[in-house]
Coordinates of N, CA, C and O in Angstrom, one line a residue:
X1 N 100.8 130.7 101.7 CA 100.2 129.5 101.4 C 99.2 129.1 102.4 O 99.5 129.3 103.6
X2 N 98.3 128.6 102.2 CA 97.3 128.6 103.0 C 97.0 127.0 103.7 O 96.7 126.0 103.1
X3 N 97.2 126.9 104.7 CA 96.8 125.8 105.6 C 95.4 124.6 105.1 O 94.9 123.7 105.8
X4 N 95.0 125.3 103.8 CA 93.8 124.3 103.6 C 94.6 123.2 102.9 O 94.4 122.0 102.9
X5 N 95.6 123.8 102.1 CA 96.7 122.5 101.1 C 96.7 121.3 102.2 O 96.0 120.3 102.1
X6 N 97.5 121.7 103.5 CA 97.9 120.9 104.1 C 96.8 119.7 104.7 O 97.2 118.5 105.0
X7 N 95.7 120.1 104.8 CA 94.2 119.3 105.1 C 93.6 118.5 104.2 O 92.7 117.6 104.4
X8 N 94.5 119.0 102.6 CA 93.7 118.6 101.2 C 93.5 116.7 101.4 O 94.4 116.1 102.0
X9 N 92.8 116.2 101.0 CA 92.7 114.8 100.7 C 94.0 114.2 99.1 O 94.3 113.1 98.6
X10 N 94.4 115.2 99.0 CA 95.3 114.7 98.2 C 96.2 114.1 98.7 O 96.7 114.4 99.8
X11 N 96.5 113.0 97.6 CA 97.7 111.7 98.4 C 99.3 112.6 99.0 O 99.6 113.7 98.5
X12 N 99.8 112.2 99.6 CA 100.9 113.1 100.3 C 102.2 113.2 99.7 O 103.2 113.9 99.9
X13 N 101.8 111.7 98.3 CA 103.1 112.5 96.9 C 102.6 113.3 96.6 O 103.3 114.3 96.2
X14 N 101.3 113.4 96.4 CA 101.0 114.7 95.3 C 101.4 115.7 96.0 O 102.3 116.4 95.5
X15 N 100.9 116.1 97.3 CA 101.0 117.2 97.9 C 102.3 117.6 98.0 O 102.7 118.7 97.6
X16 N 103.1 116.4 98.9 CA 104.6 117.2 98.6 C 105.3 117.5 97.4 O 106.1 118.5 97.3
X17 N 105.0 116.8 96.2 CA 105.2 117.6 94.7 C 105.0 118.7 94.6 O 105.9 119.4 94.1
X18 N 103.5 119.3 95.1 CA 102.8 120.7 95.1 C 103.7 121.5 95.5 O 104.1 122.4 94.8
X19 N 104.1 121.3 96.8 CA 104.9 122.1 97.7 C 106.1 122.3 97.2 O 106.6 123.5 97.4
X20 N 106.8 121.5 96.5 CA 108.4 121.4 96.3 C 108.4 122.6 95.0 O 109.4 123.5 95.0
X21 N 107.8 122.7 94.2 CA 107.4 123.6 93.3 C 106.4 125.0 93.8 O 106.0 125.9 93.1
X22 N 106.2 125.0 94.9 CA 105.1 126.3 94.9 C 106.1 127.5 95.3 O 107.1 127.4 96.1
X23 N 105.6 128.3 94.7 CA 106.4 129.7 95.2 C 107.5 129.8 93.8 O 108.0 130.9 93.5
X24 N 107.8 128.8 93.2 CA 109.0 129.2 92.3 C 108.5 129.7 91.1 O 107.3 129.7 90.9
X25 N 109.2 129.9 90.4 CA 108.8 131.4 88.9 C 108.6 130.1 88.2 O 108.7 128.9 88.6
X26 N 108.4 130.8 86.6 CA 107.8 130.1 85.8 C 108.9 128.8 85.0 O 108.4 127.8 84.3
X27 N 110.4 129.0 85.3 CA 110.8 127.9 84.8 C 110.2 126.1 85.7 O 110.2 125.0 85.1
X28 N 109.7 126.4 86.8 CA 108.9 125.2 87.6 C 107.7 124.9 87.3 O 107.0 123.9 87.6
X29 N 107.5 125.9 86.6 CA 105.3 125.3 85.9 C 105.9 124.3 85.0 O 106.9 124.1 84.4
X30 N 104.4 123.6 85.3 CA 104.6 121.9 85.1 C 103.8 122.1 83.3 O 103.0 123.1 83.1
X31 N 104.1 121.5 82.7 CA 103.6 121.5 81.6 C 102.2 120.2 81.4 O 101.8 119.6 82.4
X32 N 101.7 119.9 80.0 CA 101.2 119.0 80.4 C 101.5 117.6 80.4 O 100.6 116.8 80.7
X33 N 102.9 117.1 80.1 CA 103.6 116.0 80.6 C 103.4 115.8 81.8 O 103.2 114.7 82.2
X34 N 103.4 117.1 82.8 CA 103.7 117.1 84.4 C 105.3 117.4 84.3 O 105.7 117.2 85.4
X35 N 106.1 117.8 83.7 CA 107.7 118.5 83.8 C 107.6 119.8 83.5 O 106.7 120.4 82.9
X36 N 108.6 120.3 84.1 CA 108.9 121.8 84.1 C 109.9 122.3 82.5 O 110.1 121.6 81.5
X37 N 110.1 123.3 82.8 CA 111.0 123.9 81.4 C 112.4 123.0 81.3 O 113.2 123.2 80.4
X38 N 112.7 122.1 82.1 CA 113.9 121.4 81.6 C 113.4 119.9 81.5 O 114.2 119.1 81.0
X39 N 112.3 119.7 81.8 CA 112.2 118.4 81.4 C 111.9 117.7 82.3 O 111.2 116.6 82.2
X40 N 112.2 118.2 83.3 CA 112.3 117.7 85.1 C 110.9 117.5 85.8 O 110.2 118.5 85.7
X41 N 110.2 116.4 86.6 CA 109.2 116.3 87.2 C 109.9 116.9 89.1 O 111.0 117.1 89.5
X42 N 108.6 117.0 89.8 CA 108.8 117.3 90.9 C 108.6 116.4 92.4 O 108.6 116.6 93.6
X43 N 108.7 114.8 91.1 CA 109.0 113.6 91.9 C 110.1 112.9 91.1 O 110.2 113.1 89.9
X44 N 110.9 112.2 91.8 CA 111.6 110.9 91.6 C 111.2 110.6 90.3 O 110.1 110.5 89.8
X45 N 112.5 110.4 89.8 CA 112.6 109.7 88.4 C 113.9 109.0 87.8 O 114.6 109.4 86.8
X46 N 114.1 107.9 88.7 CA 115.4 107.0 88.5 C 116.2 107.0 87.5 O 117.4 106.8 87.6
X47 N 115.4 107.4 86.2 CA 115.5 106.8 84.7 C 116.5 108.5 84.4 O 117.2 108.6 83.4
X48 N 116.4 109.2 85.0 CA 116.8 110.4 84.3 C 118.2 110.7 85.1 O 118.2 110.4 86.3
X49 N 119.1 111.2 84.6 CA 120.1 111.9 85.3 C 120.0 113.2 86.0 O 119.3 114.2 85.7
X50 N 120.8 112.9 87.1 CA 120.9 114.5 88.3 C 122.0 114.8 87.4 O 122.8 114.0 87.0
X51 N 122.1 116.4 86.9 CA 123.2 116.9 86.9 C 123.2 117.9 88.4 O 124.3 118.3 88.5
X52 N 122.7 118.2 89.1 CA 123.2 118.5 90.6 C 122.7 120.2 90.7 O 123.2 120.9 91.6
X53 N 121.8 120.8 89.8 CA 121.3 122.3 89.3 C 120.1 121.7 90.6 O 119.6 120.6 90.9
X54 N 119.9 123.0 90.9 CA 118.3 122.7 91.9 C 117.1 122.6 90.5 O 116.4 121.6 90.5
X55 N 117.0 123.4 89.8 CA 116.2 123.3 88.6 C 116.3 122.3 88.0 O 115.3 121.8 87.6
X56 N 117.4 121.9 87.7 CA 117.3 121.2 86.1 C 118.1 119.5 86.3 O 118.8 118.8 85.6
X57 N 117.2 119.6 87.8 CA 117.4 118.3 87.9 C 115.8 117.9 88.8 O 115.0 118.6 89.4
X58 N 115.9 116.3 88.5 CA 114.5 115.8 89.4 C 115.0 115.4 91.2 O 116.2 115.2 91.6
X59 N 114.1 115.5 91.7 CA 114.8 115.5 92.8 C 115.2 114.2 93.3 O 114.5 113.4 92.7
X60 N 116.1 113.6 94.3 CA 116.3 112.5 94.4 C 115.2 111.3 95.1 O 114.1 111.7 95.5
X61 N 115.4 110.0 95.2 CA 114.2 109.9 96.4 C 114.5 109.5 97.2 O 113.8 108.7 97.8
X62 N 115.7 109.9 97.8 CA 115.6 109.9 99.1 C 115.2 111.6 99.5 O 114.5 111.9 100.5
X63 N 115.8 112.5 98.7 CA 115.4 114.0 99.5 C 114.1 114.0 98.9 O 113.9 115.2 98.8
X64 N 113.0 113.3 98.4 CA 111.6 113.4 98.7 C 110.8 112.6 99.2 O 109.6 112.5 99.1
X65 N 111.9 111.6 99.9 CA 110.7 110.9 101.0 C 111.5 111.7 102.3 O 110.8 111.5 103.3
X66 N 112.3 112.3 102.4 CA 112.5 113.2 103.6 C 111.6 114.2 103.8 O 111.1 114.6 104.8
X67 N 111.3 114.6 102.2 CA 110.5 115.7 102.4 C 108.7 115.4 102.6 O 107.8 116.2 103.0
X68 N 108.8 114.0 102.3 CA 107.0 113.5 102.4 C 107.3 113.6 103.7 O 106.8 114.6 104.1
X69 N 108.0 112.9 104.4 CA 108.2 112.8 106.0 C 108.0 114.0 106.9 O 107.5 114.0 108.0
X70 N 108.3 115.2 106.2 CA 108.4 116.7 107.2 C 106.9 117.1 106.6 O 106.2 117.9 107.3
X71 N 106.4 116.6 105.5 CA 105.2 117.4 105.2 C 104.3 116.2 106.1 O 103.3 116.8 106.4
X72 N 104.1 114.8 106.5 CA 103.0 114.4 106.9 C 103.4 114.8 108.3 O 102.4 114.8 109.0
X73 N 104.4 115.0 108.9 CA 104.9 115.5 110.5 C 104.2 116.5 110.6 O 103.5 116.6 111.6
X74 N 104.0 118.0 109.3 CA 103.3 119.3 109.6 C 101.7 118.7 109.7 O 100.8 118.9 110.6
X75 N 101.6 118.0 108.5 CA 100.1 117.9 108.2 C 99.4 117.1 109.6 O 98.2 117.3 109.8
X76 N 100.1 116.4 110.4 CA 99.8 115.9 111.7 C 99.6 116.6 112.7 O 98.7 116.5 113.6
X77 N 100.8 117.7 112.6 CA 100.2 118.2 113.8 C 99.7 119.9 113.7 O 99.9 120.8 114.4
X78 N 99.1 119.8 112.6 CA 97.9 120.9 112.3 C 96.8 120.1 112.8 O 95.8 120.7 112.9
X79 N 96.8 119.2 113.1 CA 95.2 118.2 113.8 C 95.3 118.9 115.0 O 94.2 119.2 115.4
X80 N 96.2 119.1 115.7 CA 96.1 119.6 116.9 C 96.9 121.0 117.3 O 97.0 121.5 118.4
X81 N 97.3 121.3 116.0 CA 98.0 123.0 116.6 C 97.5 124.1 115.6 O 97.2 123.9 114.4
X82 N 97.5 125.3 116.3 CA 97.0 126.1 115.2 C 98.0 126.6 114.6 O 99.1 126.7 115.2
X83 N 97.8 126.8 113.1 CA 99.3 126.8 112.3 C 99.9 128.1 112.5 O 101.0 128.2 112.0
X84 N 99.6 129.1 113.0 CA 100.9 130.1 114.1 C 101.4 129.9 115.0 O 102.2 130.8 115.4
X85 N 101.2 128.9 115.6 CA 101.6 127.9 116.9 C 103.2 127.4 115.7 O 104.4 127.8 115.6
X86 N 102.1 126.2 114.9 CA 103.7 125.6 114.2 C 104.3 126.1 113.1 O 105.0 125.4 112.4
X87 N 104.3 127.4 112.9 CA 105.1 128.0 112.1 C 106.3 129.0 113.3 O 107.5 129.4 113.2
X88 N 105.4 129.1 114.0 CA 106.9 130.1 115.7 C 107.7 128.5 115.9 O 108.8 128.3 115.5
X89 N 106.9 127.5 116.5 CA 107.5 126.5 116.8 C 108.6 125.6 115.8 O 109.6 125.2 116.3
X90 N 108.2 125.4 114.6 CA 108.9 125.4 113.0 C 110.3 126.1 113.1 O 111.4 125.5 113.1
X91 N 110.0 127.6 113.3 CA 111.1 128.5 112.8 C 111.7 128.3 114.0 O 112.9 128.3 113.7
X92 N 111.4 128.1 115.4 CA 112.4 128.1 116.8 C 113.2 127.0 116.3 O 114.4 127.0 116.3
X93 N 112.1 125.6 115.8 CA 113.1 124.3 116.1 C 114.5 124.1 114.8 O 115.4 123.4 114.9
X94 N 114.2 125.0 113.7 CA 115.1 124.8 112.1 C 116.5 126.0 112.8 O 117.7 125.9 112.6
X95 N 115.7 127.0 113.9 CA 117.0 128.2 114.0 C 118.1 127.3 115.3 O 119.4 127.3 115.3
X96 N 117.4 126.6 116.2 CA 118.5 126.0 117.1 C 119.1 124.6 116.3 O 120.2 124.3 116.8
X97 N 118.7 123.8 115.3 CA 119.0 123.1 114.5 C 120.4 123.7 113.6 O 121.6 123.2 113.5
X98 N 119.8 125.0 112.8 CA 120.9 125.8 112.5 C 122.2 125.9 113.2 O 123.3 125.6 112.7
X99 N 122.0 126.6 114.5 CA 122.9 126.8 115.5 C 123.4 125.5 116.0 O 124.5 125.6 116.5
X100 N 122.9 124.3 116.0 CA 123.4 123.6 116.5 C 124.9 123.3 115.2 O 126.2 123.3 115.3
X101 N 123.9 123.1 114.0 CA 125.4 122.5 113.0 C 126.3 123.4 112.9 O 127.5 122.9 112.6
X102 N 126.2 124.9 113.0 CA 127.0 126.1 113.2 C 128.3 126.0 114.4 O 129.4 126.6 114.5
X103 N 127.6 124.8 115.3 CA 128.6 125.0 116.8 C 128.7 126.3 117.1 O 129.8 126.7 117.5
X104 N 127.5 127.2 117.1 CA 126.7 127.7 118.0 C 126.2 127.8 119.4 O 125.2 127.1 119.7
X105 N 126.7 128.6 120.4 CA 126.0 128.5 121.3 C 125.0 129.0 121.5 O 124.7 130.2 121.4
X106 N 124.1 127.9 121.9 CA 122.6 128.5 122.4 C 122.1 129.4 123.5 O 120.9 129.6 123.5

């Protein structure tokens, strides 16, 4: 995925929508409602029930304002790092995070 997404002028729902869906097969292509093969958008949608499937449910909102949160945290600090800097630094800080909830020693 390429680091120009992250610079895009698109609003940072859109973007994190983008993101939450990129990489996954064709049951997540958005039709032109904007829902996927189950019906599902890739924002918040109170009105609909979770049955608790990663697919064939909309995501909650609180797990996508966590996730707007970690994408405007990246998108910030690509202003000042080059994104192989925060993709080593990314993967160091999620693997001692890991280790940490593991009770893990570091």
């Amino acid at each position: 995925m390429s680091t120009s997404l992250f610079t895009s002028t698109q609003s940072l729902r859109a973007l994190t929508a983008q993101l939450l869906i990129a990489g996954g097969d064709e049951r997540l292509l958005l039709d032109a409602q904007g829902t996927n093969k189950y019906g599902c958008t890739p924002t918040p949608n109170e009105a609909l029930l979770s049955f608790s499937s990663s697919t064939a449910s909309t995501v909650s909102a609180e797990n996508f304002s966590s996730l707007e949160q970690f994408v405007a945290r990246l998108q910030n600090t690509l202003k000042k790092t080059e994104a192989t800097e925060l993709f080593e630094d990314e993967v160091a800080r999620q693997k001692s995070e890991w280790l940490s909830l593991l009770a893990c020693p570091q």
